[in-house]
XYZ file of C-alpha atoms in Angstrom:
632
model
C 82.825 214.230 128.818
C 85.919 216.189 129.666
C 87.024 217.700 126.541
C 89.281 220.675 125.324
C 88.106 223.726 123.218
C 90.629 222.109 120.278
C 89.315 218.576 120.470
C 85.836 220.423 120.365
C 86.794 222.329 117.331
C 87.834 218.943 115.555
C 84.636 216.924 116.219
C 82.644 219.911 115.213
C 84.451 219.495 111.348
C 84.552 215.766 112.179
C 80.229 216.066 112.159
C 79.967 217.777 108.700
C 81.199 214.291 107.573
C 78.949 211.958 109.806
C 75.954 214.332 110.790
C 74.116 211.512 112.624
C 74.319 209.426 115.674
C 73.128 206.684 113.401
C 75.868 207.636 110.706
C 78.766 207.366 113.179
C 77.652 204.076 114.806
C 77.269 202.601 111.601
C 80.910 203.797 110.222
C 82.740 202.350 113.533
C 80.695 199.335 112.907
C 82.354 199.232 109.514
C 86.089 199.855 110.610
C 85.490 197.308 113.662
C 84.217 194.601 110.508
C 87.832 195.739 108.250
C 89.940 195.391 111.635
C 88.894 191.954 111.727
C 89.689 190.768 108.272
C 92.518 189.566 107.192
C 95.401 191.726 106.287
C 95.994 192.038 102.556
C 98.796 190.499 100.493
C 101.967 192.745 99.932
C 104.488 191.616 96.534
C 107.965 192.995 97.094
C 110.196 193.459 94.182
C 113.892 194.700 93.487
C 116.141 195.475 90.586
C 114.125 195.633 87.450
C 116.327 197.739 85.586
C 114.177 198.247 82.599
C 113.540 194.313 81.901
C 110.136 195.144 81.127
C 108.587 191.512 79.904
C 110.178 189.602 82.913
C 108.748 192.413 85.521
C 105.420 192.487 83.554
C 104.985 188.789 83.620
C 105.308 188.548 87.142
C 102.900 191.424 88.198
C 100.915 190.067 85.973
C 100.733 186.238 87.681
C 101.244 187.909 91.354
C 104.828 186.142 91.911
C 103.072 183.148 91.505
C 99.803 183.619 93.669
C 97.532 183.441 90.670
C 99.152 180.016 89.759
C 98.797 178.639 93.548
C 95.291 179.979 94.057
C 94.241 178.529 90.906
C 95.937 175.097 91.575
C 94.282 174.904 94.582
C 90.901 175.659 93.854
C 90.130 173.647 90.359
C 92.956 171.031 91.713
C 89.571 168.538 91.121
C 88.024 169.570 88.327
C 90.713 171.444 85.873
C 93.630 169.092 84.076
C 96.990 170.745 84.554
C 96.807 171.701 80.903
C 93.168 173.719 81.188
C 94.506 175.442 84.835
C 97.601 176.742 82.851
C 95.286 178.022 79.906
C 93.341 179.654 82.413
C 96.706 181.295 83.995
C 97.641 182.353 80.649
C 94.246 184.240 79.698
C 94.294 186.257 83.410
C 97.572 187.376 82.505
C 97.173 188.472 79.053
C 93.488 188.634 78.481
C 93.373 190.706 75.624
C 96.371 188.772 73.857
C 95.370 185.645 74.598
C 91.843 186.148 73.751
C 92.841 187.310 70.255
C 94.635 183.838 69.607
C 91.868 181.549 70.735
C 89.349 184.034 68.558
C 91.715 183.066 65.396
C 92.163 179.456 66.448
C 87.853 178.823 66.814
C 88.154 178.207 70.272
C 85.757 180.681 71.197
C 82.512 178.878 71.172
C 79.782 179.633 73.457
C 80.710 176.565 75.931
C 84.460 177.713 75.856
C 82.733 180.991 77.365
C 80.932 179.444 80.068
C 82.887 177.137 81.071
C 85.606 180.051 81.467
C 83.391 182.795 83.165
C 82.196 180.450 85.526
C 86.183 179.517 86.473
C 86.564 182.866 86.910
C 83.454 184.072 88.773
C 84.403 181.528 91.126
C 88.123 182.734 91.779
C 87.482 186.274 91.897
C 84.967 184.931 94.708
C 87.687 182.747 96.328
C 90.072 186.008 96.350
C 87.651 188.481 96.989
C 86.727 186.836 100.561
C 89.574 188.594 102.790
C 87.957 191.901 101.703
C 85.281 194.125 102.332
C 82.134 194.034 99.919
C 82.614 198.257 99.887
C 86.675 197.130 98.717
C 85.747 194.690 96.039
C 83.413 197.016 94.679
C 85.717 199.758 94.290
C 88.570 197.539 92.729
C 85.866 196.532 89.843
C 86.404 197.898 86.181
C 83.230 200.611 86.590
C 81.637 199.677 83.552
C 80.988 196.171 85.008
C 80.565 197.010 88.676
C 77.273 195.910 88.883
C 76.791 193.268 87.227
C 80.448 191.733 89.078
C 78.935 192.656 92.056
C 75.939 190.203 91.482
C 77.547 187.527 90.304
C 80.279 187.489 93.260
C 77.420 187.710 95.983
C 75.601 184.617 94.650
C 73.902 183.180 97.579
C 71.941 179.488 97.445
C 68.213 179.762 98.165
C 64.965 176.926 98.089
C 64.537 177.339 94.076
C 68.067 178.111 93.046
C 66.858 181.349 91.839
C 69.318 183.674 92.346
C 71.921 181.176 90.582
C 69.356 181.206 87.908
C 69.131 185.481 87.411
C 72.967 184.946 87.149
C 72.792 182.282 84.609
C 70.640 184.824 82.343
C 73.193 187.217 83.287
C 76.031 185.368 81.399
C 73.556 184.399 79.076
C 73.012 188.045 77.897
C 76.451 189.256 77.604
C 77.404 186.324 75.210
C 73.902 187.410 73.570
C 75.315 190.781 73.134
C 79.300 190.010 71.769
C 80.529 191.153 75.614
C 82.146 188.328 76.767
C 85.699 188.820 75.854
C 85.539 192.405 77.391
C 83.803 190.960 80.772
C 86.740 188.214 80.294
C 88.998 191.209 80.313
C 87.297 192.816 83.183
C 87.271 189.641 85.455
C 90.883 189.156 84.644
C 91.747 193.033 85.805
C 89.573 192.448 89.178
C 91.337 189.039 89.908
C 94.881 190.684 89.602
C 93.954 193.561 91.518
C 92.388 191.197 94.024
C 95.495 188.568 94.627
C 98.234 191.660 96.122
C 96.839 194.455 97.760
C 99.842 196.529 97.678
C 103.060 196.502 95.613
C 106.419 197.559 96.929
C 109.358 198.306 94.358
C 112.689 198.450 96.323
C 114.385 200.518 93.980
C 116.078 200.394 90.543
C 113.677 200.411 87.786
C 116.080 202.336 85.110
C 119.390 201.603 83.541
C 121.029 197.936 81.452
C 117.360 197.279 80.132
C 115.576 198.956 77.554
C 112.311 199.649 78.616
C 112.076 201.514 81.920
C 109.529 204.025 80.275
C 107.485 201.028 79.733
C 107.566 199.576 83.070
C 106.362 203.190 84.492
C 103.702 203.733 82.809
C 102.380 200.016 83.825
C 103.278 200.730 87.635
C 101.738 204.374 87.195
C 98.429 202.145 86.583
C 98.791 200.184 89.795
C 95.994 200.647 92.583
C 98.271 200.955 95.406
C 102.237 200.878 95.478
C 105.109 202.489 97.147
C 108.810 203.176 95.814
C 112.472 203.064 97.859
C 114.851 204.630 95.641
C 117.541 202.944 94.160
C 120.769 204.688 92.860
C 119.792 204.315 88.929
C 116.684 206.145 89.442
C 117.852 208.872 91.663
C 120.640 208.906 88.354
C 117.617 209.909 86.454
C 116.134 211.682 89.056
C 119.106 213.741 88.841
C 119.007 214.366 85.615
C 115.343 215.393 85.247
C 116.341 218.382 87.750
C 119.034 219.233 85.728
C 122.042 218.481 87.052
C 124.816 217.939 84.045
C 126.931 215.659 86.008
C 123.933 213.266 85.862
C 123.096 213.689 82.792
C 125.981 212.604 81.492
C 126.164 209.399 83.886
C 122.582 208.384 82.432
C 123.965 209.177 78.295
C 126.902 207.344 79.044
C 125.037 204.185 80.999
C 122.517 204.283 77.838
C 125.837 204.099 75.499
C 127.076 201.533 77.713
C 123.801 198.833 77.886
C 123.103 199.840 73.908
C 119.870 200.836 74.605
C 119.829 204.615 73.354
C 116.251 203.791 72.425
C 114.705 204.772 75.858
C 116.120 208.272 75.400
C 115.199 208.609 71.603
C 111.759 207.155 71.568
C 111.151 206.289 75.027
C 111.583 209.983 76.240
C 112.559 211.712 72.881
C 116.500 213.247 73.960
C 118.036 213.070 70.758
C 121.564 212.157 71.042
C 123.116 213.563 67.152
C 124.368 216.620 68.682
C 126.914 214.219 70.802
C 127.518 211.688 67.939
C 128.348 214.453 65.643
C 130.989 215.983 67.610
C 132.201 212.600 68.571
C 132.880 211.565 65.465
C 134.648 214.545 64.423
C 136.825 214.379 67.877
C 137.341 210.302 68.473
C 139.032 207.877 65.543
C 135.954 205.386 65.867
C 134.078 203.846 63.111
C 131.534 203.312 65.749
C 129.496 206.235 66.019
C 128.338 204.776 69.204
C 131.528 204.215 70.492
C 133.064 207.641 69.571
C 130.093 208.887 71.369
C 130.766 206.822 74.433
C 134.480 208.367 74.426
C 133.429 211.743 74.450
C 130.649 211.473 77.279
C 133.085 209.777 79.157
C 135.482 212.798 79.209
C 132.839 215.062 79.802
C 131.422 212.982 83.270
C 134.865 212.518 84.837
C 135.152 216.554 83.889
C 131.686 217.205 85.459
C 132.343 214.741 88.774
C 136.007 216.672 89.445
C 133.985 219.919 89.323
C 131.379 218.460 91.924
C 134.090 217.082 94.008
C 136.225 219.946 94.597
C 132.852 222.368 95.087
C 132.273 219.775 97.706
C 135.093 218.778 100.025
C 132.477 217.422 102.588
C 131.802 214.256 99.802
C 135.032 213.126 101.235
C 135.960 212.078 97.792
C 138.868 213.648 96.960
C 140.822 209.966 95.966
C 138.405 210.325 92.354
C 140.160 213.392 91.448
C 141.967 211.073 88.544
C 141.836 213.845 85.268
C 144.413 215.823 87.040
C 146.760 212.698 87.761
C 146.992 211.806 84.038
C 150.091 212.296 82.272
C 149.215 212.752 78.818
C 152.641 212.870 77.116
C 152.930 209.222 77.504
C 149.190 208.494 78.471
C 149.454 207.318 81.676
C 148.105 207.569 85.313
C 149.820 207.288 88.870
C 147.253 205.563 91.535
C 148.590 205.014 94.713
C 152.219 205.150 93.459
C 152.187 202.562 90.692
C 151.838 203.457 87.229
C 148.982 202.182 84.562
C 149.303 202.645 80.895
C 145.741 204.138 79.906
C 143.528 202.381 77.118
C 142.963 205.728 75.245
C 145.866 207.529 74.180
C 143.929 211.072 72.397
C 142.392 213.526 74.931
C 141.311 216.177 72.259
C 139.065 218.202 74.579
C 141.315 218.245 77.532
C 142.992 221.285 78.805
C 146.034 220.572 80.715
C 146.243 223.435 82.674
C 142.370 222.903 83.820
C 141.758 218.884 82.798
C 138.581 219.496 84.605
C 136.876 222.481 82.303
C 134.801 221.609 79.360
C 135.794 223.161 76.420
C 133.080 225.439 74.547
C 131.934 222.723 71.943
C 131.351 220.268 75.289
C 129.595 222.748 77.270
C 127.351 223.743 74.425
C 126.310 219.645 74.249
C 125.331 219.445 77.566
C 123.699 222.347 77.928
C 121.265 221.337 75.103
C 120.859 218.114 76.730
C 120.091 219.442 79.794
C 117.384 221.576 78.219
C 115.930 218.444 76.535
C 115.923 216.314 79.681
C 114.028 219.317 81.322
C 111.546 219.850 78.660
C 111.100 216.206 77.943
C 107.472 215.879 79.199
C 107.483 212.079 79.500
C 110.324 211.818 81.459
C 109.119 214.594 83.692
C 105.271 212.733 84.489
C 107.479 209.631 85.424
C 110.062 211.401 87.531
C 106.730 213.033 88.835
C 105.562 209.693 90.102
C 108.725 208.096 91.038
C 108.704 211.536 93.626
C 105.497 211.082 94.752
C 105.169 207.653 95.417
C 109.066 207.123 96.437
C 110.987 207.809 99.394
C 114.777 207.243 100.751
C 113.005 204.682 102.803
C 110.039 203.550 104.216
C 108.325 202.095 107.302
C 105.647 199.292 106.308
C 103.433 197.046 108.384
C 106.784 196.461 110.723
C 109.858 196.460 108.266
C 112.199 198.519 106.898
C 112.746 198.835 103.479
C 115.455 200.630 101.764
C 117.389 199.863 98.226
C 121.274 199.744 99.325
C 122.336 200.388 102.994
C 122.380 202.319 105.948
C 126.681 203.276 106.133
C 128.254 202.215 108.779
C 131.606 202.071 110.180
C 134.314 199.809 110.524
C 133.071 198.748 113.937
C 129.269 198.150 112.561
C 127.808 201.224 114.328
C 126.372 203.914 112.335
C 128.541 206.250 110.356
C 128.712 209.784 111.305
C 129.092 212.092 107.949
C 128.861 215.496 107.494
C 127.259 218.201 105.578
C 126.676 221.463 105.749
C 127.859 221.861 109.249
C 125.692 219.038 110.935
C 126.577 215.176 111.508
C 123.881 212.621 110.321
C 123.583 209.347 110.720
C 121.533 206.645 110.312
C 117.998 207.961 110.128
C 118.565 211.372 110.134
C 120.783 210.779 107.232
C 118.275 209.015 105.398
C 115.560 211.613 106.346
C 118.088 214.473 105.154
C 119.032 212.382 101.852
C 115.172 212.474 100.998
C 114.904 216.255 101.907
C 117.859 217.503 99.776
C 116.332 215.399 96.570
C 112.996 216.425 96.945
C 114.053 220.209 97.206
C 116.435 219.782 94.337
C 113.327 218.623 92.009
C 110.338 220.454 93.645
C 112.368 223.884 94.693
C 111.827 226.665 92.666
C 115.013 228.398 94.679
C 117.458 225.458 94.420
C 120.963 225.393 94.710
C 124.079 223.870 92.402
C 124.410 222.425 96.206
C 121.754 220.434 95.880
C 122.104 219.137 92.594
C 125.527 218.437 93.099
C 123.965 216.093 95.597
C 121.821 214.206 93.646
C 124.853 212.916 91.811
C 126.398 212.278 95.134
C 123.217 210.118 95.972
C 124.270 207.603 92.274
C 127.833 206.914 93.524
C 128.967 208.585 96.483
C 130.910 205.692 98.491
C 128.405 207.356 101.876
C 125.710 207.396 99.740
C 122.956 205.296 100.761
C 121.968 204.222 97.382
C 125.694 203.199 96.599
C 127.692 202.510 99.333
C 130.685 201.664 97.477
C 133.462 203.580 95.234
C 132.409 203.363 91.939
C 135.381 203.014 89.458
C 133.989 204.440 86.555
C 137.498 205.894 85.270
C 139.842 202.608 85.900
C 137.206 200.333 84.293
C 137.365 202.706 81.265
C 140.778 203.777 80.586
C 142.496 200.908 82.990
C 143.063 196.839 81.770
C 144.802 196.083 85.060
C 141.294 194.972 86.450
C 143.199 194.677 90.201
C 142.093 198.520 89.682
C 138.260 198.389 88.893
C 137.375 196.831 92.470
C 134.625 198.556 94.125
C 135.182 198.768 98.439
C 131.833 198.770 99.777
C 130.520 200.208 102.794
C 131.240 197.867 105.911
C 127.307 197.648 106.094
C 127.341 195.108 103.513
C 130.134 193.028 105.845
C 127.510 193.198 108.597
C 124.605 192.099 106.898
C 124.821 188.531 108.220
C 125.240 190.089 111.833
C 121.607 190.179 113.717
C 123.063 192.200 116.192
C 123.864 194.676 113.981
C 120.309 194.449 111.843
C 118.688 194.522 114.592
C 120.293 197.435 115.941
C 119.243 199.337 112.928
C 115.731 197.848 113.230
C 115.908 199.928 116.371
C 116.946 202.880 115.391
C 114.082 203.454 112.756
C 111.584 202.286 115.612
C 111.033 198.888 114.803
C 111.047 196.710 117.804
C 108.889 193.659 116.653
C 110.709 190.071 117.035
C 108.062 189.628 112.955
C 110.724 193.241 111.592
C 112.537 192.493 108.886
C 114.782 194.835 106.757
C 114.153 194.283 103.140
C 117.325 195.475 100.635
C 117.635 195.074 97.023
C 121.250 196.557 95.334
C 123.282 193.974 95.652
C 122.525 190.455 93.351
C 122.546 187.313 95.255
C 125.408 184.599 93.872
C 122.949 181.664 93.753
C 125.077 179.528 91.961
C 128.278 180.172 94.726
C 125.794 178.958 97.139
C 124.786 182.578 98.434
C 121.712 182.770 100.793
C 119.100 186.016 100.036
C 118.471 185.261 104.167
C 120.824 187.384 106.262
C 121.310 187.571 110.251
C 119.337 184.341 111.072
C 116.439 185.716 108.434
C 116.414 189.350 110.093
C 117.483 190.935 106.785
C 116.129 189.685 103.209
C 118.142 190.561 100.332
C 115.568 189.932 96.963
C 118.452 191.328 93.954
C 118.585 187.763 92.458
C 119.308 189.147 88.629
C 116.173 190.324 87.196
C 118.904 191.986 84.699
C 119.850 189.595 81.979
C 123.520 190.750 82.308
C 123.738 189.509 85.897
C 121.691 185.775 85.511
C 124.527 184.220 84.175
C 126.538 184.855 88.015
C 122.971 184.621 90.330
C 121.857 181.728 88.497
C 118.122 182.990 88.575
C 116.243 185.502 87.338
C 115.701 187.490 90.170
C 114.018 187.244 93.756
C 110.277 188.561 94.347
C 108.837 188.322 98.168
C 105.221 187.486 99.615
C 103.787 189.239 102.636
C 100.629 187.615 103.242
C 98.577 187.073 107.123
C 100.027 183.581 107.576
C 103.727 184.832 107.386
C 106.663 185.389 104.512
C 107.871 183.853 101.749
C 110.397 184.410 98.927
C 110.111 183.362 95.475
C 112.835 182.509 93.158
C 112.431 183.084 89.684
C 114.172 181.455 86.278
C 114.495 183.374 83.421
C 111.445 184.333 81.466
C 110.460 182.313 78.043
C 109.233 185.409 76.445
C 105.588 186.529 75.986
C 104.916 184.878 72.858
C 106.039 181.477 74.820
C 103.291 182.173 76.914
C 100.742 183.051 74.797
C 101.150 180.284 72.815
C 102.337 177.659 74.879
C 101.024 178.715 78.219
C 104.518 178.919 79.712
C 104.567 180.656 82.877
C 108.141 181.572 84.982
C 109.179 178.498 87.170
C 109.183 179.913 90.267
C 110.388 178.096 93.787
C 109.032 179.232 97.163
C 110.880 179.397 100.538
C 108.894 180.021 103.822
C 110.877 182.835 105.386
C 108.587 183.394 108.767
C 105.479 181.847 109.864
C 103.244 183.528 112.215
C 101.978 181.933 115.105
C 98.657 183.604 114.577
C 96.977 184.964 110.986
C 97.832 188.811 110.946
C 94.551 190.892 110.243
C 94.073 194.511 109.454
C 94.373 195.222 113.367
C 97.708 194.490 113.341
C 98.848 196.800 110.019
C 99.547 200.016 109.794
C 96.180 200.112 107.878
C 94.666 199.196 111.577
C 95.994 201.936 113.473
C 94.677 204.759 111.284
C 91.130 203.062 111.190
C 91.543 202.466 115.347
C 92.561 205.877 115.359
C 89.415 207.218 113.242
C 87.112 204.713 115.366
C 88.522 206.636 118.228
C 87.823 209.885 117.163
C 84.226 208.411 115.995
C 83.700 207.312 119.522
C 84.169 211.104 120.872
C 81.889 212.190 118.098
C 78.938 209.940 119.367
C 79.722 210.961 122.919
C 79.455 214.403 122.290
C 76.078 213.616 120.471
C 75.048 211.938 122.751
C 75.897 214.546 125.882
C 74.965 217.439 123.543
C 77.756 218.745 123.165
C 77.652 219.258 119.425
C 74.034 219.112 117.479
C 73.188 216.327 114.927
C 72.351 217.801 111.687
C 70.420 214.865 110.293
């Protein structure tokens, strides 16, 4: 075996792990076995912004997979009614469960007859896996006894079937059957996606963002691409004031101060008082809105002109403002302003706060800090988020990639170096994780982070955002929003596929996956872009936006037999549900088929384990050859 000192060195730490010949050959036998199932199912979803019930409804019923797997299994057996009961108690076992306890449902032949349906489609979905898998995705109070039951095997006397039987029998015996129910419900979940992807913007028009953390912060395996509202929070969690007051004002905006006050516990009467004393609203909320208004477009001119690289010089607007007759020159015509009082504006510096402002935001940005909830989630959304990411052959990213008016990628500068494409992707993640994680961070890099929420480069944004004209303005010609020209060539597959390339995705099966931008249903808008090359799944998870999609938002399927993208309508509510067995009406549209199943081998799951089985291989050589000793 021709080997090098360093390879030596590695397969001598690689043997305190597998200290046998017999221990290595039976590992690569393993890997070989997981190469050759088939690959797991990946759920892709967009856009949540804080619609908590809608987004937990759907990971709750898998997008739908649940419902198709259980069609298709008890098709024979189950009435329509009794398969949508069953949906209804996977979902929400513990809910559910409660109401057929109070109704008298729950005899001992309702729990039977219901473990049974369930043993058998935790079987059914536990088949693409690994035994060693299952196991480990199996509440650990009932491993074993899950494990039994989902390895039945037929023999002569049917007694195997018959040591499971008594199973069942005991745990009724002993008042356990709603918490097995419970169990079996959490395994078959687990079971039907193997991997979540959330292609950015959780936070912001909802009210319960905090809410749909912590459930994601539960999930066995997921992966984050940021969107623009959560690198707003993001922001705002490192302290930068600029985003701070983006996020108050948005929460102002949506009515939904409740996710700072109890969700993350930022009180907001510091603000309202002063408000009220500054702003003629009977509104506290309103007043409030005014004066964090002033404050942002004060905060952005500072980050603009400590930033001439931004390029955004044209949102410079406080300075423009004529405030003896309350109006504003853009572009040589004149607008009369909506607000007429600027209280806390000086004219000589429009863009300094005065002392009572600065004092405001610099307790808020002491509570955002110091809020500890807020911190664990921004925590998360860190360490299991990225600008974007690379998985099992597509590209996934929330808004765009800019380019320029020709389609080819946009050079921009900063610091003294062009970027573009994916180095300015892979320098946008760099300057936000060193702006959270730094302990010697800069105003630069803050500054940045509220570049990342609206910059018209940014790759979160890609458009001017006209937060000034669509407050003070009612000539709406004003509050239009140029985007980048990447959002023009989305429906070019030379183009996508270009950018496939440059992120080192050659496979005719890439796809680039986008959220951002909500898909016009109703105007006869198709989420397939560039001849299916790009898939665009914003379809209005938001309430505010169904009424222009027409849905209630887009979800995709990634499973070994190909693609497909699931339409949503809007969600009855969970009481519906419960009660009624509603589920979301969901449509599906093949998006790619494969020519042959996809299994592990051909993931990026495969090529780690070929990979290890590689390294194994040298390991048993050198066993074998003695060049390194067994231990066992």
């Amino acid at each position: 075996m021709n080997i090098t000192d360093d390879r030596i060195k590695f397969l001598r730490l690689l043997s305190e792990k597998y200290r046998s010949r017999q221990q290595v050959c039976t590992e690569i036998i393993n890997l070989q076995a997981i190469l050759n199932l088939p690959k797991g199912t990946e759920h892709f979803m967009s856009d949540l912004h804080g619609e908590y019930e809608a987004f937990s409804h759907i990971l709750n019923n898998s997008a739908g997979v649940i419902r198709e797997k259980v069609d298709m299994l008890f098709e024979g057996t189950l009435t329509p009614r009794e398969r949508s009961s069953l949906c209804t108690l996977i979902y929400y076992p513990e809910e559910k469960l409660e109401k057929i306890n109070e109704e008298g449902r729950n005899t001992e032949e309702w729990y039977r007859f219901v473990l049974q349906n369930l043993i058998d489609l935790a079987k059914m979905l536990s088949s693409k896996y690994t035994r060693s898998k299952v196991r480990k995705a199996m509440p650990s109070e009932y491993s074993y006894i899950l494990d039994e039951l989902l390895h039945a095997q037929a023999d002569e006397d049917n007694n195997q079937f018959v040591y499971h039987q008594k199973i069942i029998d005991t745990l009724l015996k002993l008042g356990e059957g709603d918490d097995f129910i419970i169990a079996l419900s959490s395994l078959i979940k687990r079971l039907a996606v193997d991997h979540l992807h959330i292609v950015g913007d959780i936070f912001d028009r909802g009210e319960r963002p905090d809410a749909i953390l912590n459930m994601l912060m539960q999930h066995h395996s997921l992966d984050i691409e940021w969107g623009n509202h959560d690198i707003l929070w993001m922001g705002a969690a490192c302290g930068s004031q600029a985003c701070i007051a983006a996020v108050v004002r948005n929460c102002l905006s949506y009515n939904n101060i409740s996710v700072l006050e109890q969700g993350y516990g930022i009180s907001l009467r510091p603000l309202v008082l002063f408000a009220e004393k500054m702003y003629d609203e009977t509104d506290p909320n309103k007043a409030a809105k005014k004066a964090i208004s002033i404050i942002l477009f004060k905060l952005e001119g500072q980050i603009i002109r400590r930033n001439p690289d931004y390029g955004m010089q044209e949102r410079l607007l406080l300075d423009k403002v004529n405030f003896d007759d309350a109006t504003i020159d853009i572009d040589g015509v004149v607008h009369e302003l909506k607000e007429k009082r600027f209280p806390t504006i000086n004219r000589m510096d429009p863009y300094a706060l005065d002392p009572a402002e600065r004092e405001i935001m610099d307790e808020l940005e002491k509570l955002f800090r110091e809020s500890e909830q807020l911190q664990r989630h921004v925590t998360f959304l860190y360490n299991h988020g990225s600008m974007y990411r690379k998985f099992n052959g597509n590209l996934l990213f929330h808004g765009c990639v800019p380019l320029d008016e020709d389609g080819n990628l946009k050079a921009l500068h900063f610091g003294g170096r062009i970027y573009q494409g994916k180095s300015y992707m892979d320098y946008a993640d760099s300057i936000a994780r060193r702006a959270y994680f730094s302990d010697d961070r800069t105003q630069k890099e803050l500054d940045f982070m509220w570049y990342l929420w609206c910059g018209s480069n940014s790759p979160l944004s890609g458009r001017v955002v006209k937060t000034f004209e669509r407050t003070f303005l009612s000539d709406e010609s004003t509050w239009k929003e140029p985007k980048n020209p990447y959002y023009r060539y989305q429906d070019s597959e030379p183009v996508c596929r270009m950018l496939l390339r440059e992120f080192g995705l050659y496979s005719e099966n890439s796809h680039i996956i986008n959220g951002h931008t909500p898909i016009h249903v109703m105007e006869g808008e198709n989420p397939l872009k560039a001849n299916g090359r790009l898939i665009v799944i914003d379809g209005g998870f938001c309430k505010a936006y169904q009424k222009t999609t027409g849905i209630a938002g887009y979800t995709l399927i990634f499973n070994s037999h190909g693609m497909r993208l699931k339409s949503h309508q809007p969600f009855s509510g969970m009481e519906a549900a419960l009660s009624e067995n509603l589920d979301i009406d969901s449509q599906s549209q093949q998006v790619a088929t494969l020519d042959k199943r996809l299994m592990v081998a051909d993931t990026d799951t495969g090529e780690m384990l070929k990979e290890q089985i590689a390294d194994l291989e040298d390991l048993l050589t050198a066993y074998r050859e003695g060049l390194i000793a067994a231990k066992a």
